Amino acid sequence: MPKEVRRRIFYCLIAAFLVLGTGIVLYAQGWRLGFQPLGFAKVGAMYVRTFPADAKVTLDGKLKERRIGWIGKGTLLGDLLPGEYELGVSAPGFQPLAFSVVVSSTIVTNMQNLVLVPDTPTLVTSTTVRDITLAGTTLLLQTASGTHTLAGMPIRGGTVLAASEDGAVILSYATSSRNYYAAETARATSTNLGRLPNQVSGRDVLSFQPVPRDDTLFLAKSSVGLHLIRMPSGETLRLTTTSVIAAAAAPGRIVWATFDAKAQISLLSSYDIPSRNRNADFELVPGRVTSLLFLGSGEIFAHTQDGSLYSMNLGQSSRVRLAQNVRSIAPSRDDSKLAILDGRGVEIVRLRGDEPDLWLALPDIARVQKLVWHRDGDHLFVHYPDKVAFLDLRDTALRNFSTAAPSAVAEYEPNGNILYFLKDNMLYKLEFPNS
């Protein structure tokens, strides 16, 4: 073979090595050739986790094999060129989901907690049920006769006022006798508290609420002040004798508001239960406060009569007007997010992390009655007068804004992940998938 030919072959092999080696390196780094548009781009990926776990996942109509990797129990869809994809999720017995998902170069797009709504509810009881209430984590039923029952145990008194977080103690009131009752569900007993001590007389008490993480302590707001009441003994501690317009409890702490009509301001005070320290008038809020929300982190939210929502922190001068025209607020289960219902839609405020806040327009917004968080913190139950809809916070186009329950009377129990509702005076439940 002539020397010149051997030289050309050698140079061709070197060129081929450089081209193939460069191509292999670029491929390993995530570079791919795309045709729409034509050119080279680094690939991205999509992490998908569905509930139920065995749901079918499609991308642009093509079924994707489930590959469970080290990042979790979901599916990692890799080698995706940058662009918009149609993600579909379906399973027998559930309403399907569809999302338009944008994938970016070198980034894993997170699509976890894709929850499918069950198609068919289950009948819980064949007897007539007039109303349902969530007592802590247990469902309280009102029978056709008006009697309240919890796990089969009758609750004395015609009106249920409050329940501890775990439902271990339920406080009720009998209008005819003006007596209070404390039912202990574990012992299946009910204690007649009478009219409670004189400073909390039956005709004066307006509202009760449980103190978080204390199964037997309740906060009572009345026209003659604010009291802490230990159940079932009825032992009472007076916090203030002034007229309280709103109050809220956090683990080990209480905050309340009084109103100065002359100055048109509300004054906030607090009480630390373990240390018994009081902090009077530590913050003022313009206008009249109608409700307070007190989180375990010390964050306080005050909703005023003109629809303003103020946020502040206990012990700090940090009042900020967070929103206007607010109708109601709801904290997520872990207190990391706050759902604010206003006259246009729902705003999601992130209380932790650096994710941006989110706003979604809702249909028939004037008819929305309340918002309830699903336990994953990525979904909301939206209560209308005739139904409960299920909202995925990533679904800004509302493509999957479906009806979960065809009833206005509904309660979501997060521990069991069950939505209970009444239809034609019959009790049904939707069991959402846990895995």
Tab-separated table of C-alpha atoms in Angstrom:
chain	number	residue	atom	x	y	z
A	1	MET	CA	0.000	0.000	0.000
A	2	PRO	CA	1.482	3.353	-0.990
A	3	LYS	CA	2.630	5.609	1.808
A	4	GLU	CA	0.226	8.364	0.761
A	5	VAL	CA	-2.778	6.035	1.071
A	6	ARG	CA	-1.679	4.829	4.482
A	7	ARG	CA	-1.340	8.446	5.588
A	8	ARG	CA	-4.862	9.302	4.408
A	9	ILE	CA	-6.301	6.264	6.165
A	10	PHE	CA	-4.505	7.297	9.355
A	11	TYR	CA	-5.839	10.842	9.161
A	12	CYS	CA	-9.360	9.537	8.469
A	13	LEU	CA	-9.201	7.297	11.526
A	14	ILE	CA	-8.044	10.217	13.658
A	15	ALA	CA	-10.894	12.359	12.323
A	16	ALA	CA	-13.400	9.572	12.911
A	17	PHE	CA	-12.091	9.137	16.463
A	18	LEU	CA	-12.425	12.846	17.179
A	19	VAL	CA	-15.937	13.029	15.713
A	20	LEU	CA	-17.199	9.881	17.462
A	21	GLY	CA	-15.440	10.718	20.727
A	22	THR	CA	-16.868	14.225	20.735
A	23	GLY	CA	-20.321	12.853	19.923
A	24	ILE	CA	-20.133	10.316	22.752
A	25	VAL	CA	-19.022	12.992	25.221
A	26	LEU	CA	-21.808	15.377	24.108
A	27	TYR	CA	-24.365	12.552	24.296
A	28	ALA	CA	-23.209	11.678	27.792
A	29	GLN	CA	-23.590	15.345	28.756
A	30	GLY	CA	-27.209	15.322	27.585
A	31	TRP	CA	-26.949	16.885	24.126
A	32	ARG	CA	-29.415	15.611	21.507
A	33	LEU	CA	-30.413	16.513	17.970
A	34	GLY	CA	-33.936	17.895	17.787
A	35	PHE	CA	-36.094	18.458	14.738
A	36	GLN	CA	-38.761	20.830	16.092
A	37	PRO	CA	-36.945	23.160	15.906
A	38	LEU	CA	-33.955	21.714	14.129
A	39	GLY	CA	-30.765	21.916	16.177
A	40	PHE	CA	-28.858	20.581	19.157
A	41	ALA	CA	-30.118	21.010	22.723
A	42	LYS	CA	-29.503	19.530	26.142
A	43	VAL	CA	-32.246	17.205	27.329
A	44	GLY	CA	-34.300	17.491	30.482
A	45	ALA	CA	-36.457	15.042	32.419
A	46	MET	CA	-39.789	14.750	34.212
A	47	TYR	CA	-40.405	13.102	37.576
A	48	VAL	CA	-43.946	11.775	37.884
A	49	ARG	CA	-45.520	10.275	41.001
A	50	THR	CA	-49.155	9.261	40.871
A	51	PHE	CA	-51.805	8.244	43.385
A	52	PRO	CA	-52.704	5.421	42.832
A	53	ALA	CA	-49.149	4.270	42.192
A	54	ASP	CA	-50.127	1.868	39.395
A	55	ALA	CA	-51.796	4.535	37.260
A	56	LYS	CA	-50.879	4.594	33.570
A	57	VAL	CA	-48.670	7.489	32.475
A	58	THR	CA	-48.625	8.728	28.882
A	59	LEU	CA	-46.505	11.398	27.226
A	60	ASP	CA	-47.907	12.875	24.018
A	61	GLY	CA	-50.245	9.897	23.880
A	62	LYS	CA	-47.514	7.256	24.200
A	63	LEU	CA	-47.592	4.900	27.167
A	64	LYS	CA	-44.482	5.217	29.328
A	65	GLU	CA	-42.950	2.344	31.230
A	66	ARG	CA	-42.763	2.919	34.960
A	67	ARG	CA	-39.146	3.112	36.064
A	68	ILE	CA	-38.732	3.462	39.799
A	69	GLY	CA	-35.383	5.052	40.601
A	70	TRP	CA	-33.427	6.147	43.594
A	71	ILE	CA	-35.206	9.514	43.768
A	72	GLY	CA	-38.427	8.027	45.087
A	73	LYS	CA	-41.437	5.883	44.308
A	74	GLY	CA	-42.358	7.719	41.123
A	75	THR	CA	-41.330	7.433	37.496
A	76	LEU	CA	-38.442	9.335	35.916
A	77	LEU	CA	-39.075	10.167	32.264
A	78	GLY	CA	-35.643	11.056	30.897
A	79	ASP	CA	-34.031	12.112	27.594
A	80	LEU	CA	-36.722	14.699	26.875
A	81	LEU	CA	-35.880	17.499	24.500
A	82	PRO	CA	-36.861	20.986	25.702
A	83	GLY	CA	-40.454	21.803	24.862
A	84	GLU	CA	-44.082	21.308	25.830
A	85	TYR	CA	-45.472	17.826	26.418
A	86	GLU	CA	-48.965	16.458	27.018
A	87	LEU	CA	-48.896	14.371	30.199
A	88	GLY	CA	-51.763	11.973	30.824
A	89	VAL	CA	-52.538	9.925	33.934
A	90	SER	CA	-55.339	7.364	34.161
A	91	ALA	CA	-56.454	4.353	36.191
A	92	PRO	CA	-59.608	2.210	36.278
A	93	GLY	CA	-62.170	3.627	38.714
A	94	PHE	CA	-60.663	7.129	38.734
A	95	GLN	CA	-61.130	10.375	36.834
A	96	PRO	CA	-58.200	10.871	34.386
A	97	LEU	CA	-55.791	13.813	34.482
A	98	ALA	CA	-54.182	15.782	31.656
A	99	PHE	CA	-51.482	18.459	31.926
A	100	SER	CA	-49.429	20.522	29.493
A	101	VAL	CA	-45.930	20.334	30.963
A	102	VAL	CA	-42.931	22.391	29.837
A	103	VAL	CA	-39.563	20.623	30.047
A	104	SER	CA	-36.373	22.710	30.165
A	105	SER	CA	-32.764	21.754	29.418
A	106	THR	CA	-30.825	20.054	32.246
A	107	ILE	CA	-33.791	20.412	34.636
A	108	VAL	CA	-36.013	17.701	36.142
A	109	THR	CA	-39.589	18.975	36.067
A	110	ASN	CA	-41.366	17.832	39.221
A	111	MET	CA	-44.871	16.403	38.714
A	112	GLN	CA	-45.320	14.558	41.982
A	113	ASN	CA	-48.530	14.164	43.972
A	114	LEU	CA	-50.746	13.665	40.940
A	115	VAL	CA	-53.900	12.582	42.776
A	116	LEU	CA	-56.728	10.941	40.853
A	117	VAL	CA	-60.272	11.432	42.147
A	118	PRO	CA	-62.242	8.187	42.626
A	119	ASP	CA	-65.176	7.771	40.245
A	120	THR	CA	-67.609	5.962	42.515
A	121	PRO	CA	-68.366	6.729	46.189
A	122	THR	CA	-69.045	4.036	48.770
A	123	LEU	CA	-72.233	3.999	50.857
A	124	VAL	CA	-71.249	4.178	54.541
A	125	THR	CA	-74.593	3.668	56.264
A	126	SER	CA	-78.107	2.879	55.089
A	127	THR	CA	-79.743	4.891	57.886
A	128	THR	CA	-80.807	8.497	57.440
A	129	VAL	CA	-78.183	11.108	58.367
A	130	ARG	CA	-79.213	14.735	58.800
A	131	ASP	CA	-75.760	16.333	59.107
A	132	ILE	CA	-72.057	15.518	59.532
A	133	THR	CA	-69.264	17.304	61.398
A	134	LEU	CA	-65.607	16.489	61.741
A	135	ALA	CA	-64.771	16.183	65.446
A	136	GLY	CA	-61.006	16.264	65.432
A	137	THR	CA	-60.201	13.279	63.238
A	138	THR	CA	-63.481	11.420	63.735
A	139	LEU	CA	-66.758	11.921	61.908
A	140	LEU	CA	-69.688	13.056	64.029
A	141	LEU	CA	-73.139	12.138	62.680
A	142	GLN	CA	-76.483	13.769	63.372
A	143	THR	CA	-79.260	11.213	63.014
A	144	ALA	CA	-82.788	11.828	61.741
A	145	SER	CA	-83.938	12.374	65.345
A	146	GLY	CA	-81.345	15.134	65.830
A	147	THR	CA	-79.058	13.066	68.075
A	148	HIS	CA	-75.317	13.404	67.504
A	149	THR	CA	-73.328	10.163	67.541
A	150	LEU	CA	-69.611	9.545	67.363
A	151	ALA	CA	-68.495	6.002	66.521
A	152	GLY	CA	-71.929	4.858	67.703
A	153	MET	CA	-71.790	6.773	71.010
A	154	PRO	CA	-74.575	9.358	71.542
A	155	ILE	CA	-73.382	12.899	72.349
A	156	ARG	CA	-75.523	14.644	74.963
A	157	GLY	CA	-76.768	18.160	74.248
A	158	GLY	CA	-78.339	19.373	71.041
A	159	THR	CA	-75.439	21.556	69.857
A	160	VAL	CA	-71.841	20.433	69.354
A	161	LEU	CA	-69.548	23.365	70.145
A	162	ALA	CA	-66.006	22.060	69.683
A	163	ALA	CA	-63.774	18.983	69.752
A	164	SER	CA	-60.142	18.360	70.559
A	165	GLU	CA	-57.727	17.788	67.678
A	166	ASP	CA	-57.909	14.012	67.994
A	167	GLY	CA	-61.619	13.929	68.816
A	168	ALA	CA	-60.930	12.529	72.293
A	169	VAL	CA	-63.060	15.218	73.983
A	170	ILE	CA	-66.216	16.749	72.519
A	171	LEU	CA	-67.901	19.759	74.082
A	172	SER	CA	-71.668	20.124	73.589
A	173	TYR	CA	-74.473	22.362	74.850
A	174	ALA	CA	-78.146	21.784	75.683
A	175	THR	CA	-80.194	24.884	74.882
A	176	SER	CA	-83.166	23.946	77.080
A	177	SER	CA	-81.181	23.434	80.280
A	178	ARG	CA	-78.183	25.622	79.359
A	179	ASN	CA	-75.943	22.800	80.517
A	180	TYR	CA	-72.607	21.870	78.989
A	181	TYR	CA	-71.358	18.317	78.449
A	182	ALA	CA	-67.878	16.933	77.884
A	183	ALA	CA	-67.852	13.582	76.093
A	184	GLU	CA	-64.718	11.430	76.332
A	185	THR	CA	-64.783	9.139	73.331
A	186	ALA	CA	-62.125	6.692	74.550
A	187	ARG	CA	-64.092	5.949	77.729
A	188	ALA	CA	-67.497	6.353	76.028
A	189	THR	CA	-68.606	8.636	78.878
A	190	SER	CA	-70.225	12.056	79.009
A	191	THR	CA	-69.825	14.456	81.949
A	192	ASN	CA	-72.467	17.055	82.820
A	193	LEU	CA	-70.538	20.281	83.425
A	194	GLY	CA	-73.644	22.162	84.483
A	195	ARG	CA	-73.443	25.834	83.606
A	196	LEU	CA	-69.707	26.005	84.223
A	197	PRO	CA	-68.286	28.489	86.745
A	198	ASN	CA	-70.101	31.789	87.175
A	199	GLN	CA	-67.588	33.731	85.122
A	200	VAL	CA	-68.520	31.621	82.074
A	201	SER	CA	-72.284	31.419	82.411
A	202	GLY	CA	-74.360	29.542	79.869
A	203	ARG	CA	-76.033	32.601	78.376
A	204	ASP	CA	-72.743	34.482	77.944
A	205	VAL	CA	-70.565	31.932	76.159
A	206	LEU	CA	-70.345	32.628	72.437
A	207	SER	CA	-67.779	30.196	71.073
A	208	PHE	CA	-65.286	27.481	71.970
A	209	GLN	CA	-62.175	26.215	70.237
A	210	PRO	CA	-59.586	23.577	71.187
A	211	VAL	CA	-56.030	24.429	72.131
A	212	PRO	CA	-53.774	22.497	69.708
A	213	ARG	CA	-51.728	19.587	71.104
A	214	ASP	CA	-53.702	19.597	74.348
A	215	ASP	CA	-56.574	17.127	74.255
A	216	THR	CA	-58.463	18.577	77.231
A	217	LEU	CA	-57.927	22.357	77.055
A	218	PHE	CA	-60.432	24.667	75.353
A	219	LEU	CA	-60.569	28.408	74.754
A	220	ALA	CA	-63.939	30.049	75.510
A	221	LYS	CA	-64.728	33.518	74.146
A	222	SER	CA	-67.683	35.251	75.775
A	223	SER	CA	-69.196	38.681	76.244
A	224	VAL	CA	-67.512	38.854	79.662
A	225	GLY	CA	-63.999	38.027	78.480
A	226	LEU	CA	-61.826	35.091	77.565
A	227	HIS	CA	-61.246	31.871	79.506
A	228	LEU	CA	-59.257	28.669	79.337
A	229	ILE	CA	-61.316	25.662	80.430
A	230	ARG	CA	-59.944	22.237	81.280
A	231	MET	CA	-62.225	19.346	80.365
A	232	PRO	CA	-63.962	17.364	81.749
A	233	SER	CA	-63.318	18.966	85.158
A	234	GLY	CA	-64.515	22.404	84.060
A	235	GLU	CA	-61.538	24.082	85.769
A	236	THR	CA	-61.394	27.670	84.474
A	237	LEU	CA	-58.700	30.303	84.061
A	238	ARG	CA	-59.808	33.847	83.250
A	239	LEU	CA	-57.479	35.521	80.725
A	240	THR	CA	-59.263	38.860	80.436
A	241	THR	CA	-62.503	40.496	81.528
A	242	THR	CA	-62.701	42.913	78.600
A	243	SER	CA	-64.905	42.277	75.586
A	244	VAL	CA	-62.970	40.124	73.106
A	245	ILE	CA	-63.853	40.372	69.412
A	246	ALA	CA	-61.660	37.514	68.166
A	247	ALA	CA	-59.338	34.876	69.605
A	248	ALA	CA	-57.110	32.041	68.390
A	249	ALA	CA	-54.989	29.308	69.917
A	250	ALA	CA	-51.632	27.804	68.972
A	251	PRO	CA	-49.764	25.071	70.873
A	252	GLY	CA	-49.143	26.529	74.345
A	253	ARG	CA	-50.186	30.075	73.384
A	254	ILE	CA	-53.279	32.235	73.036
A	255	VAL	CA	-53.820	35.500	71.159
A	256	TRP	CA	-56.907	37.725	71.222
A	257	ALA	CA	-58.136	41.084	69.979
A	258	THR	CA	-60.110	43.880	71.593
A	259	PHE	CA	-61.586	46.890	69.786
A	260	ASP	CA	-61.073	50.580	70.493
A	261	ALA	CA	-64.169	52.161	68.946
A	262	LYS	CA	-62.888	55.716	69.381
A	263	ALA	CA	-59.576	55.095	67.620
A	264	GLN	CA	-61.060	52.487	65.251
A	265	ILE	CA	-58.228	50.048	65.912
A	266	SER	CA	-57.967	46.501	67.235
A	267	LEU	CA	-55.425	45.716	69.951
A	268	LEU	CA	-53.791	42.287	70.134
A	269	SER	CA	-52.739	40.595	73.366
A	270	SER	CA	-51.245	37.175	74.072
A	271	TYR	CA	-50.858	34.604	76.850
A	272	ASP	CA	-48.175	31.914	77.171
A	273	ILE	CA	-49.737	28.874	78.882
A	274	PRO	CA	-46.581	27.169	80.311
A	275	SER	CA	-45.021	30.366	81.697
A	276	ARG	CA	-48.335	32.165	82.393
A	277	ASN	CA	-46.873	35.344	80.911
A	278	ARG	CA	-49.237	37.942	79.452
A	279	ASN	CA	-48.310	40.406	76.737
A	280	ALA	CA	-51.005	43.076	76.611
A	281	ASP	CA	-51.610	45.229	73.511
A	282	PHE	CA	-48.393	44.140	71.793
A	283	GLU	CA	-49.729	45.022	68.335
A	284	LEU	CA	-52.461	47.168	66.801
A	285	VAL	CA	-54.415	46.505	63.608
A	286	PRO	CA	-56.377	49.184	61.734
A	287	GLY	CA	-60.134	48.594	61.818
A	288	ARG	CA	-62.149	45.876	63.528
A	289	VAL	CA	-60.734	42.333	63.495
A	290	THR	CA	-63.322	39.675	62.673
A	291	SER	CA	-61.106	36.574	62.950
A	292	LEU	CA	-57.592	35.526	63.932
A	293	LEU	CA	-55.358	32.669	62.807
A	294	PHE	CA	-52.431	31.749	65.066
A	295	LEU	CA	-49.820	29.289	63.754
A	296	GLY	CA	-47.369	27.284	65.848
A	297	SER	CA	-44.451	29.213	64.312
A	298	GLY	CA	-45.727	32.395	65.978
A	299	GLU	CA	-47.231	33.879	62.809
A	300	ILE	CA	-50.547	35.664	63.321
A	301	PHE	CA	-53.063	36.572	60.616
A	302	ALA	CA	-55.808	39.094	61.331
A	303	HIS	CA	-58.835	39.412	59.043
A	304	THR	CA	-60.646	42.721	59.416
A	305	GLN	CA	-64.173	43.885	58.704
A	306	ASP	CA	-63.160	45.736	55.514
A	307	GLY	CA	-61.672	42.547	54.008
A	308	SER	CA	-58.019	43.326	54.737
A	309	LEU	CA	-55.673	40.552	55.858
A	310	TYR	CA	-52.709	41.463	58.055
A	311	SER	CA	-49.784	39.242	58.967
A	312	MET	CA	-47.497	39.703	61.952
A	313	ASN	CA	-45.327	37.702	64.321
A	314	LEU	CA	-45.739	37.285	68.047
A	315	GLY	CA	-43.407	39.565	69.973
A	316	GLN	CA	-42.251	41.479	66.892
A	317	SER	CA	-43.429	44.740	65.372
A	318	SER	CA	-43.879	43.286	61.907
A	319	ARG	CA	-47.421	44.056	60.772
A	320	VAL	CA	-47.910	43.833	56.999
A	321	ARG	CA	-51.127	44.074	55.018
A	322	LEU	CA	-51.012	40.858	53.032
A	323	ALA	CA	-54.200	41.095	50.957
A	324	GLN	CA	-57.457	42.979	50.418
A	325	ASN	CA	-61.059	41.943	49.699
A	326	VAL	CA	-60.425	38.684	51.567
A	327	ARG	CA	-63.391	36.417	52.285
A	328	SER	CA	-61.684	33.595	54.182
A	329	ILE	CA	-58.291	31.961	54.784
A	330	ALA	CA	-57.157	28.364	55.306
A	331	PRO	CA	-53.689	27.143	56.399
A	332	SER	CA	-52.253	23.920	54.999
A	333	ARG	CA	-51.850	20.972	57.318
A	334	ASP	CA	-48.129	21.665	57.913
A	335	ASP	CA	-48.647	25.467	58.111
A	336	SER	CA	-46.324	25.979	55.118
A	337	LYS	CA	-48.991	27.555	52.875
A	338	LEU	CA	-51.965	29.839	53.268
A	339	ALA	CA	-54.949	29.735	50.908
A	340	ILE	CA	-56.679	33.112	50.635
A	341	LEU	CA	-60.147	33.247	49.096
A	342	ASP	CA	-61.015	36.669	47.674
A	343	GLY	CA	-63.537	38.086	45.233
A	344	ARG	CA	-61.641	36.912	42.141
A	345	GLY	CA	-60.114	33.553	43.011
A	346	VAL	CA	-57.664	31.922	45.388
A	347	GLU	CA	-54.150	33.066	46.261
A	348	ILE	CA	-51.609	30.611	47.659
A	349	VAL	CA	-49.066	32.337	49.917
A	350	ARG	CA	-45.897	30.340	50.653
A	351	LEU	CA	-44.969	30.785	54.293
A	352	ARG	CA	-41.727	28.811	53.944
A	353	GLY	CA	-39.114	28.370	51.255
A	354	ASP	CA	-38.473	30.607	48.265
A	355	GLU	CA	-41.183	29.414	45.857
A	356	PRO	CA	-43.259	32.274	44.401
A	357	ASP	CA	-46.841	32.816	45.507
A	358	LEU	CA	-49.601	31.568	43.224
A	359	TRP	CA	-52.960	32.955	42.139
A	360	LEU	CA	-55.713	31.012	40.387
A	361	ALA	CA	-59.029	32.244	39.034
A	362	LEU	CA	-61.965	30.024	39.976
A	363	PRO	CA	-65.284	29.653	38.142
A	364	ASP	CA	-68.394	30.949	39.934
A	365	ILE	CA	-66.132	32.546	42.525
A	366	ALA	CA	-69.047	34.328	44.226
A	367	ARG	CA	-70.577	30.912	45.028
A	368	VAL	CA	-67.463	29.443	46.651
A	369	GLN	CA	-68.160	28.915	50.353
A	370	LYS	CA	-64.838	27.678	51.726
A	371	LEU	CA	-61.499	26.049	50.941
A	372	VAL	CA	-60.159	22.887	52.606
A	373	TRP	CA	-56.647	21.550	52.073
A	374	HIS	CA	-55.921	18.018	50.942
A	375	ARG	CA	-53.280	16.494	53.180
A	376	ASP	CA	-50.523	16.647	50.508
A	377	GLY	CA	-50.573	20.467	50.407
A	378	ASP	CA	-50.821	20.454	46.590
A	379	HIS	CA	-54.615	20.249	46.285
A	380	LEU	CA	-57.684	22.042	47.621
A	381	PHE	CA	-61.283	21.004	48.090
A	382	VAL	CA	-63.409	23.906	46.840
A	383	HIS	CA	-66.860	23.928	48.457
A	384	TYR	CA	-69.793	25.264	46.408
A	385	PRO	CA	-73.460	25.292	47.535
A	386	ASP	CA	-74.183	22.149	45.480
A	387	LYS	CA	-70.850	20.322	45.142
A	388	VAL	CA	-67.235	19.963	46.216
A	389	ALA	CA	-64.613	20.361	43.473
A	390	PHE	CA	-61.001	19.164	43.576
A	391	LEU	CA	-58.291	21.637	42.567
A	392	ASP	CA	-54.680	20.811	41.654
A	393	LEU	CA	-52.632	23.945	42.309
A	394	ARG	CA	-50.473	23.284	39.218
A	395	ASP	CA	-53.559	23.228	37.020
A	396	THR	CA	-53.753	26.942	36.259
A	397	ALA	CA	-55.839	26.209	33.148
A	398	LEU	CA	-58.360	24.277	35.318
A	399	ARG	CA	-58.379	21.347	32.887
A	400	ASN	CA	-58.806	18.917	35.772
A	401	PHE	CA	-61.075	20.990	38.018
A	402	SER	CA	-63.532	18.149	38.537
A	403	THR	CA	-66.408	17.446	40.918
A	404	ALA	CA	-65.378	15.206	43.798
A	405	ALA	CA	-68.720	15.130	45.633
A	406	PRO	CA	-72.172	16.184	44.345
A	407	SER	CA	-73.114	17.708	47.693
A	408	ALA	CA	-72.530	20.833	49.762
A	409	VAL	CA	-72.488	18.849	53.025
A	410	ALA	CA	-69.020	17.302	53.025
A	411	GLU	CA	-66.083	16.784	55.402
A	412	TYR	CA	-62.517	15.762	54.550
A	413	GLU	CA	-60.680	13.594	57.096
A	414	PRO	CA	-56.934	13.867	56.312
A	415	ASN	CA	-55.617	10.959	58.397
A	416	GLY	CA	-57.734	8.447	56.521
A	417	ASN	CA	-57.604	10.536	53.327
A	418	ILE	CA	-61.386	10.238	53.002
A	419	LEU	CA	-64.003	12.715	51.787
A	420	TYR	CA	-67.376	12.100	53.440
A	421	PHE	CA	-70.548	13.669	52.040
A	422	LEU	CA	-74.335	13.488	52.261
A	423	LYS	CA	-76.550	12.804	49.274
A	424	ASP	CA	-80.300	12.380	49.721
A	425	ASN	CA	-79.708	12.060	53.492
A	426	MET	CA	-77.403	9.093	52.963
A	427	LEU	CA	-73.737	9.081	53.989
A	428	TYR	CA	-71.113	8.312	51.333
A	429	LYS	CA	-67.342	8.380	51.262
A	430	LEU	CA	-64.622	8.784	48.656
A	431	GLU	CA	-61.412	7.046	49.637
A	432	PHE	CA	-58.500	8.832	48.005
A	433	PRO	CA	-55.484	6.634	47.151
A	434	ASN	CA	-52.689	6.622	49.721
A	435	SER	CA	-50.086	4.983	47.474
